[in-house]
Coordinates of C-alpha atoms in Angstrom, one line a residue:
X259 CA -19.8 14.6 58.1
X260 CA -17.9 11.7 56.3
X261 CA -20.1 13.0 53.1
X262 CA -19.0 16.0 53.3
X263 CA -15.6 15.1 53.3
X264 CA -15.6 13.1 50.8
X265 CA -16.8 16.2 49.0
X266 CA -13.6 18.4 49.9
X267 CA -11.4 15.2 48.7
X268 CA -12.3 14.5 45.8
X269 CA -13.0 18.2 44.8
X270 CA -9.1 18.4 46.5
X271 CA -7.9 15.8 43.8
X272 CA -9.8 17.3 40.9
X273 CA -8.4 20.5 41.4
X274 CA -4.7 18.7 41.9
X275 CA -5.5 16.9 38.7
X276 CA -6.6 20.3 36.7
X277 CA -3.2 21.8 38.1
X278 CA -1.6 18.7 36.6
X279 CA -2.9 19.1 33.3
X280 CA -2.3 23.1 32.9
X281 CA 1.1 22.1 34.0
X282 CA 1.8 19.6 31.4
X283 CA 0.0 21.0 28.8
X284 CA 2.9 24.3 29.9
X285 CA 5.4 22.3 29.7
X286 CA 4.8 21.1 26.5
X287 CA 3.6 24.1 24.8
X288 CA 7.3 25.5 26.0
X289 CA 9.7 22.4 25.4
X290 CA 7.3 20.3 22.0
X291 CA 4.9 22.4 20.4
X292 CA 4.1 25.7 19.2
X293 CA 0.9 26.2 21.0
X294 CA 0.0 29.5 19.6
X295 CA -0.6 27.8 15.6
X296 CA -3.9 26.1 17.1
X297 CA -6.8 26.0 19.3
X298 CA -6.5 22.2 20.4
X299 CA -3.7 20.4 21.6
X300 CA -3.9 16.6 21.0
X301 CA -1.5 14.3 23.1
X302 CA -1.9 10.8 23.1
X303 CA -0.2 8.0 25.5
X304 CA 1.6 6.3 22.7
X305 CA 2.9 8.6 20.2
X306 CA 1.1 8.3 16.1
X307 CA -0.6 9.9 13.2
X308 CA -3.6 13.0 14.0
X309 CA -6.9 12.4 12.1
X310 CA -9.2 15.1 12.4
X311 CA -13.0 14.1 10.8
X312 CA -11.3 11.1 9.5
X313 CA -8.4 12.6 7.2
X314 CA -4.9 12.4 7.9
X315 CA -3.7 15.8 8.9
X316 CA 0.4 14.9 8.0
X317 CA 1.1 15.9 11.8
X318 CA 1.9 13.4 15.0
X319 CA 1.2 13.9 18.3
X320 CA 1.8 15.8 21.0
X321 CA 0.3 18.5 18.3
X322 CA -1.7 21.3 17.6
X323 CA -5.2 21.3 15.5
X324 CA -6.8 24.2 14.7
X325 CA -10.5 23.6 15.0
X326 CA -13.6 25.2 13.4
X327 CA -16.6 25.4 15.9
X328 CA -19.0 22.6 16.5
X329 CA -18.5 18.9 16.5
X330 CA -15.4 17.3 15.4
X331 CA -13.5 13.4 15.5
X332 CA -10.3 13.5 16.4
X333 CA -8.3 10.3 16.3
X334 CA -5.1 8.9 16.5
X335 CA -3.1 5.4 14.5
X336 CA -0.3 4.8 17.2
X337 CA 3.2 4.1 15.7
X338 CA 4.1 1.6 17.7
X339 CA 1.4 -0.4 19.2
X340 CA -0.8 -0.1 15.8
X341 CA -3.9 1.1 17.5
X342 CA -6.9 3.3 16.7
X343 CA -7.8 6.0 19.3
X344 CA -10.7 7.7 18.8
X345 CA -12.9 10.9 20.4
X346 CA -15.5 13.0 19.7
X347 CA -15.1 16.5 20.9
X348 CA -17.1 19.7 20.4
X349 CA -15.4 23.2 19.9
X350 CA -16.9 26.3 21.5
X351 CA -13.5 28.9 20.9
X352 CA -12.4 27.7 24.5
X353 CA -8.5 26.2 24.0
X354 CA -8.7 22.5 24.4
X355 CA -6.4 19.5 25.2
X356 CA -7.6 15.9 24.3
X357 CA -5.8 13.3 25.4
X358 CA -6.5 10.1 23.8
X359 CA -5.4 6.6 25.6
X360 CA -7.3 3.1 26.0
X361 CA -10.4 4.4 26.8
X362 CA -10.5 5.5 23.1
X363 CA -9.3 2.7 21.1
X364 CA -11.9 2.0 18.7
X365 CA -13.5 -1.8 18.2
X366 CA -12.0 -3.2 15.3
X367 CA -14.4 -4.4 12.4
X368 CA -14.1 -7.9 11.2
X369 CA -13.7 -8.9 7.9
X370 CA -14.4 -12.4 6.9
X371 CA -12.0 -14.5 4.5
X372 CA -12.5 -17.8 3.0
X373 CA -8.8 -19.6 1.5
X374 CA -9.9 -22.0 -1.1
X375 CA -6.7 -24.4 -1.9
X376 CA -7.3 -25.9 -5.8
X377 CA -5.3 -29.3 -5.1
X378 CA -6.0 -30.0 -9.2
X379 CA -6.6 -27.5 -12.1
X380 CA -7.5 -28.2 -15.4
X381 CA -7.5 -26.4 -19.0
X382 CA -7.3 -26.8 -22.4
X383 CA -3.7 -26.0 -24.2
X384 CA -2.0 -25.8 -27.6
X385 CA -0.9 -29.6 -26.5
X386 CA -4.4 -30.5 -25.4
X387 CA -6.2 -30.9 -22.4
X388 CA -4.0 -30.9 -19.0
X389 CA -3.7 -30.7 -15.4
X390 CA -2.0 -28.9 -12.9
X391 CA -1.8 -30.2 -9.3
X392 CA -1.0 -28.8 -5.4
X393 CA -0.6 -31.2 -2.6
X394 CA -1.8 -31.0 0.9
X395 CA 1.6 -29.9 1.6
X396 CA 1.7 -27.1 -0.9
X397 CA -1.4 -25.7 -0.3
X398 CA -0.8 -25.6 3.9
X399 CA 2.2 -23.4 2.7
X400 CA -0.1 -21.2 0.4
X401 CA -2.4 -20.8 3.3
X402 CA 0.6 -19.8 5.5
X403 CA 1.6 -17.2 2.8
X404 CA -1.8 -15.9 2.4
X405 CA -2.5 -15.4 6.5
X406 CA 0.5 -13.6 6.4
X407 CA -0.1 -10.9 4.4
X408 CA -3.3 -10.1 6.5
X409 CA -2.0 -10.5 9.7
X410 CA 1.5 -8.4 8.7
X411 CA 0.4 -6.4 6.5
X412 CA -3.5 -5.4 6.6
X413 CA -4.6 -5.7 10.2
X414 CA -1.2 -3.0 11.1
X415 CA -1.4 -1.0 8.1
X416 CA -5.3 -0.2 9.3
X417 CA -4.0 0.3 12.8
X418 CA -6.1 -2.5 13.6
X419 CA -9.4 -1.6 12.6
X420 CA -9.1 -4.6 10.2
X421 CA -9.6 -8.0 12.1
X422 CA -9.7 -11.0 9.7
X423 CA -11.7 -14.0 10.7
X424 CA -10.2 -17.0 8.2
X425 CA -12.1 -19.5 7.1
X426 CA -10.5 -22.3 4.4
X427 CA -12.4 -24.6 2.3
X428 CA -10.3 -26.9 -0.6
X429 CA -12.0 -27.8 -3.3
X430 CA -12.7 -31.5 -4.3
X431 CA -13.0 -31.9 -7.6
X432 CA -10.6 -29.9 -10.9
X433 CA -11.1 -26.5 -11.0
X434 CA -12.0 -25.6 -14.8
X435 CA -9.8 -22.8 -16.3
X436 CA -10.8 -20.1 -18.9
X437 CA -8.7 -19.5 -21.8
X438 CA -8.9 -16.3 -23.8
X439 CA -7.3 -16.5 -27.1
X440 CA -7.3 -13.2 -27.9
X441 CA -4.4 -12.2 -24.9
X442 CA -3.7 -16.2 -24.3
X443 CA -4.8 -15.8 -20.7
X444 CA -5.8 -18.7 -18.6
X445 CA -7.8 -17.6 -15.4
X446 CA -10.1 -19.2 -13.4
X447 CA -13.5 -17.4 -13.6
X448 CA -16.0 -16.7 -10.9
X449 CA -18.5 -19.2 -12.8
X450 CA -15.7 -21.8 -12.5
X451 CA -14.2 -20.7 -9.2
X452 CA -17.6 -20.6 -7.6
X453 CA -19.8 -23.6 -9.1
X454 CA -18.0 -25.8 -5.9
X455 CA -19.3 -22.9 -3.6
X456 CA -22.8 -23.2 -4.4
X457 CA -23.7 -23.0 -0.9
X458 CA -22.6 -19.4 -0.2
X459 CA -24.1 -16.4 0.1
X460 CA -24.3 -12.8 -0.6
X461 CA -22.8 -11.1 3.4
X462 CA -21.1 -14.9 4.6
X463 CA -17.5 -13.3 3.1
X464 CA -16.1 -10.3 2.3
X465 CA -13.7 -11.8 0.0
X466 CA -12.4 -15.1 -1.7
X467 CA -9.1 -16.2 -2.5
X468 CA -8.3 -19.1 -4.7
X469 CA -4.8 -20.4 -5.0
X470 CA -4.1 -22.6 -8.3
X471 CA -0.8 -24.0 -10.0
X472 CA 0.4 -22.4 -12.9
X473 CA 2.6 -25.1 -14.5
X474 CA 3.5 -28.5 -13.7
X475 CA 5.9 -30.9 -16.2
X476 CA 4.7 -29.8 -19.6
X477 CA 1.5 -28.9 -18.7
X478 CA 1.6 -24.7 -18.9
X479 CA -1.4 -22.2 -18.0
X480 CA 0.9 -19.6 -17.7
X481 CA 0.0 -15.7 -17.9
X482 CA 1.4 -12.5 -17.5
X483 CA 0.0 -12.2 -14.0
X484 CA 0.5 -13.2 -10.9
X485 CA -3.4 -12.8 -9.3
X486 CA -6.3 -11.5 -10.6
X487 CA -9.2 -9.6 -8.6
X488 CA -12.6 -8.8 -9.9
X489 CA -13.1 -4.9 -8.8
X490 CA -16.8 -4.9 -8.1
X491 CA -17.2 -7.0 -5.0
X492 CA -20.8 -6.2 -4.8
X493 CA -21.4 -7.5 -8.7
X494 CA -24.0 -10.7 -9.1
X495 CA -21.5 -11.9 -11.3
X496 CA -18.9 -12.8 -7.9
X497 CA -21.9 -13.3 -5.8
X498 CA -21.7 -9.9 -4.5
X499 CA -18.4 -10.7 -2.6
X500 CA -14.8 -9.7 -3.6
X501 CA -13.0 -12.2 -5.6
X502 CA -9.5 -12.6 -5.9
X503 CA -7.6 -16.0 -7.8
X504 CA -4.0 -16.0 -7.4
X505 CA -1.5 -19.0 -9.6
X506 CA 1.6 -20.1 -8.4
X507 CA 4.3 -21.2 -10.3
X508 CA 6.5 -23.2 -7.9
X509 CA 9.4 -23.5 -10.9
X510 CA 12.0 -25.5 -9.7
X511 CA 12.3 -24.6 -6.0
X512 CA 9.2 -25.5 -4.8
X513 CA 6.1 -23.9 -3.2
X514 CA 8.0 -23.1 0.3
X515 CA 11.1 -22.0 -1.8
X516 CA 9.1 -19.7 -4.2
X517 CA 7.2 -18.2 -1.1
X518 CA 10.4 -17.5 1.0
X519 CA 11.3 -15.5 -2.5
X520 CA 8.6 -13.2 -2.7
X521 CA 8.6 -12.8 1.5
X522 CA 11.9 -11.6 0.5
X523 CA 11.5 -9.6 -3.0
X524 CA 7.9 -8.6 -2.6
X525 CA 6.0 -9.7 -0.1
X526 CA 2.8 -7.7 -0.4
X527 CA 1.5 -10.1 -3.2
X528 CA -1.8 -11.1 -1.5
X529 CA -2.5 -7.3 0.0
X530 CA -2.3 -6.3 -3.8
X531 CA -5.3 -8.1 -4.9
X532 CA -7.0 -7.4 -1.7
X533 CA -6.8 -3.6 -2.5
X534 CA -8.0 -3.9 -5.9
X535 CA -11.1 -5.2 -4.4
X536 CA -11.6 -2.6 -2.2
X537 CA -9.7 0.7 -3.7
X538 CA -10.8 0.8 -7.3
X539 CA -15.1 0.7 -7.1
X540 CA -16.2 -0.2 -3.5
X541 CA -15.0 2.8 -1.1
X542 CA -14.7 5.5 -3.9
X543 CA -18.5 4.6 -4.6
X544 CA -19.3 5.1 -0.8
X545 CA -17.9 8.7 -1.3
X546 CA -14.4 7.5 0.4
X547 CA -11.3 10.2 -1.2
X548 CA -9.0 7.9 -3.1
X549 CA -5.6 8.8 -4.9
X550 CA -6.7 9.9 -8.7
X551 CA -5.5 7.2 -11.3
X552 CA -3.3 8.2 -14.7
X553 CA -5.3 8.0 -17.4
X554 CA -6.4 4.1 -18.4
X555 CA -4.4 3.2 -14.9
X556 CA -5.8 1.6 -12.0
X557 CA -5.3 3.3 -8.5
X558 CA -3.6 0.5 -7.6
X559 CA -1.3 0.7 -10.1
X560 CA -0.3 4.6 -10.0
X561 CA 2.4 4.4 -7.1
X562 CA 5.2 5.7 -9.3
X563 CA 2.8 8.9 -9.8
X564 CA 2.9 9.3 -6.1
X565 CA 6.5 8.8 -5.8
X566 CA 6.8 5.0 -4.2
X567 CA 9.1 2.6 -5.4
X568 CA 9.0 -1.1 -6.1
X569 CA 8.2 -3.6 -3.6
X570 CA 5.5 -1.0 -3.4
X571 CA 4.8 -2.0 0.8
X572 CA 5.0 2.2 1.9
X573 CA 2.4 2.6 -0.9
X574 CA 0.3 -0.5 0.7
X575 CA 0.5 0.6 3.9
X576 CA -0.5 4.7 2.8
X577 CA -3.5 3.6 0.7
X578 CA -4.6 1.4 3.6
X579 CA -4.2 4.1 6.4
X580 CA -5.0 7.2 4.1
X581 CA -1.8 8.9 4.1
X582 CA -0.9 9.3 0.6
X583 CA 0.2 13.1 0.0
X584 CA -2.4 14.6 -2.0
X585 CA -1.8 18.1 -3.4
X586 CA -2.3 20.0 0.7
X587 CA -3.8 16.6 2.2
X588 CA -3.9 13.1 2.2
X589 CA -5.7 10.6 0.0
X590 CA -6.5 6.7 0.4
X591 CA -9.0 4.8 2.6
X592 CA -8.1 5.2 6.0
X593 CA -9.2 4.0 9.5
X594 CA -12.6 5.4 9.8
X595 CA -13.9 4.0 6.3
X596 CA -12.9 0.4 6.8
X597 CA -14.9 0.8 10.6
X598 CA -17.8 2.0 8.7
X599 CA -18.5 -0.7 6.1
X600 CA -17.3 -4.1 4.8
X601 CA -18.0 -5.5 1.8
X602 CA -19.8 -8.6 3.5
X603 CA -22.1 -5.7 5.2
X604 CA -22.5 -3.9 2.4
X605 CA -24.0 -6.7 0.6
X606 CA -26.9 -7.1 3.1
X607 CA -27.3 -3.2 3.2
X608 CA -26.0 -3.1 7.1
X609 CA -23.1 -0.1 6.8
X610 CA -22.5 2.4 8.8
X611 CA -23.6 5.5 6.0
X612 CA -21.8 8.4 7.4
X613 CA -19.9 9.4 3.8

């Protein structure tokens, strides 16, 4: 007897919930949305962006999605909370509702970082051989700057599928720079930038990030850039991890007074190079839709083609989550591509290959 009503009860409060659920999805369809231009009505606890199969569709939820028949991901980046909700759903020409909340957030994917502070770098000028120098001091503050920009900037503008792990390692002895005469650049090469790292390997990072002084007194490696990242992470050459080095020119403020300055003017300094080393060669050759380029542009380096302005952070942000307007669609790397590989995976062949 008590089985049996336990039975009636619970097929009681399944049929109370079903009634709930026509009634809201009513409700909606008469008050939000225009049920009758889809098939699928997506709704989800906290309101964001709709993915369908991994592509920004341009609409937010409570929505309608007009599905083809068979299997499908739907998926929504909250606005608010920065979260990834994720669901698999199949399509049989029966009207459906999918409601996506915390059972559906997906499991971020970590990405590995090392910070290597240069406290001394040296090169060879018009006045001779000199060195530049960072203190303890300076360097905690470049650290701080650099966490920053992938805690504020990365991890939200991926709606958390990103989660950095940061390691830092400064170096002990000068950092050697390169000179190139023919466009008076001084950089510090992976050869350099790596011979104090002999001990890592291939899958231990997904990138690097080296932070050297520019100028000191009258000793000037100065260039017409502020960081420099090599775009083929998987390349022998950078140990098949991404490489980025970044100089600072502290001028007469000082490395926390320079900092606050870009925080202010353009903050997204470090999420620039990070996107080079991911948006130009390593997702576009896993069959990932990128933004086109000019002609002899980077993608990085279109965002007035596509309408953003200078400090360029929207453009950030809409390469990062895929939602740079495209022609009918949206374009960039988006949510489901950085779950599916890193570049530390990549280079021990352990991705997810679903492109």
């Amino acid at each position: 007897m008590k089985n049996t009503s336990l039975i009636i009860i619970t097929l009681g409060l399944l049929q109370i919930s079903l009634s709930s659920e026509a009634s809201n999805r009513e409700k909606l369809c008469q008050t939000t949305v225009d049920c009758s231009i889809g098939n699928t009505l997506v709704t989800s606890e906290d309101a964001g962006k709709i993915y369908l199969d991994g592509a920004y569709t341009g609409l937010s939820t409570p929505n309608m999605l007009n599905l083809s028949e068979g299997e499908h991901l739907i998926s929504v980046g909250t606005d608010a909370k920065r979260q990834y909700l994720r669901r698999e759903v199949t399509y049989k020409n029966q009207p459906l509702e999918i409601h996506l909340n915390q059972d559906n957030l997906a499991e971020p994917k970590i990405w590995k970082a090392l910070f290597v502070g240069v406290p001394t770098s040296q090169g060879q000028t018009e006045l001779g051989q000199c060195n530049t120098s960072f203190s303890k001091a300076d360097l905690d503050d470049g650290f701080e700057f650099f966490k920053h920009n992938l805690k504020q900037h990365i991890e939200p503008f991926s709606y958390n599928t990103v989660k950095w792990q940061v390691e830092r390692r400064d170096l002990n002895a000068p950092a050697v720079l390169s000179h190139n005469p023919k466009n008076d650049w001084f950089t510090l090469e992976p050869e350099q930038g790596l011979a104090q790292l002999s001990d890592i390997k291939p899958g231990q990072y997904d990138t690097i990030f080296y932070f050297w002084r520019e100028q000191q007194q009258d000793c000037s490696f100065k260039s017409p850039y502020f960081g420099l990242a090599w775009l083929e992470p998987m390349s022998v050459e950078t140990n098949k991890t991404g490489y980025v080095t970044v100089k600072f020119n502290p001028e007469e403020i000082g490395v926390k007074g320079r900092i606050d300055q870009y925080l202010n003017d353009d903050p997204g300094v470090w999420t620039h190079e990070w996107l080079h080393v991911v948006i130009e060669q390593f997702y576009p050759q896993r069959g990932v839709n990128t933004p086109i380029a000019p002609k002899d542009k980077l993608i990085l380096h279109s965002a007035q083609a596509y309408g953003y302005q200078y400090p360029w952070v929207d453009w950030y942000h809409d390469l990062i989550s895929g939602q740079v307007a495209l022609g009918k669609g949206f374009t960039g790397i988006g949510p489901e591509a950085l779950l599916s590989c890193s570049i530390a995976q990549s280079a021990v062949g352990d991705c997810n290959d679903t492109n």
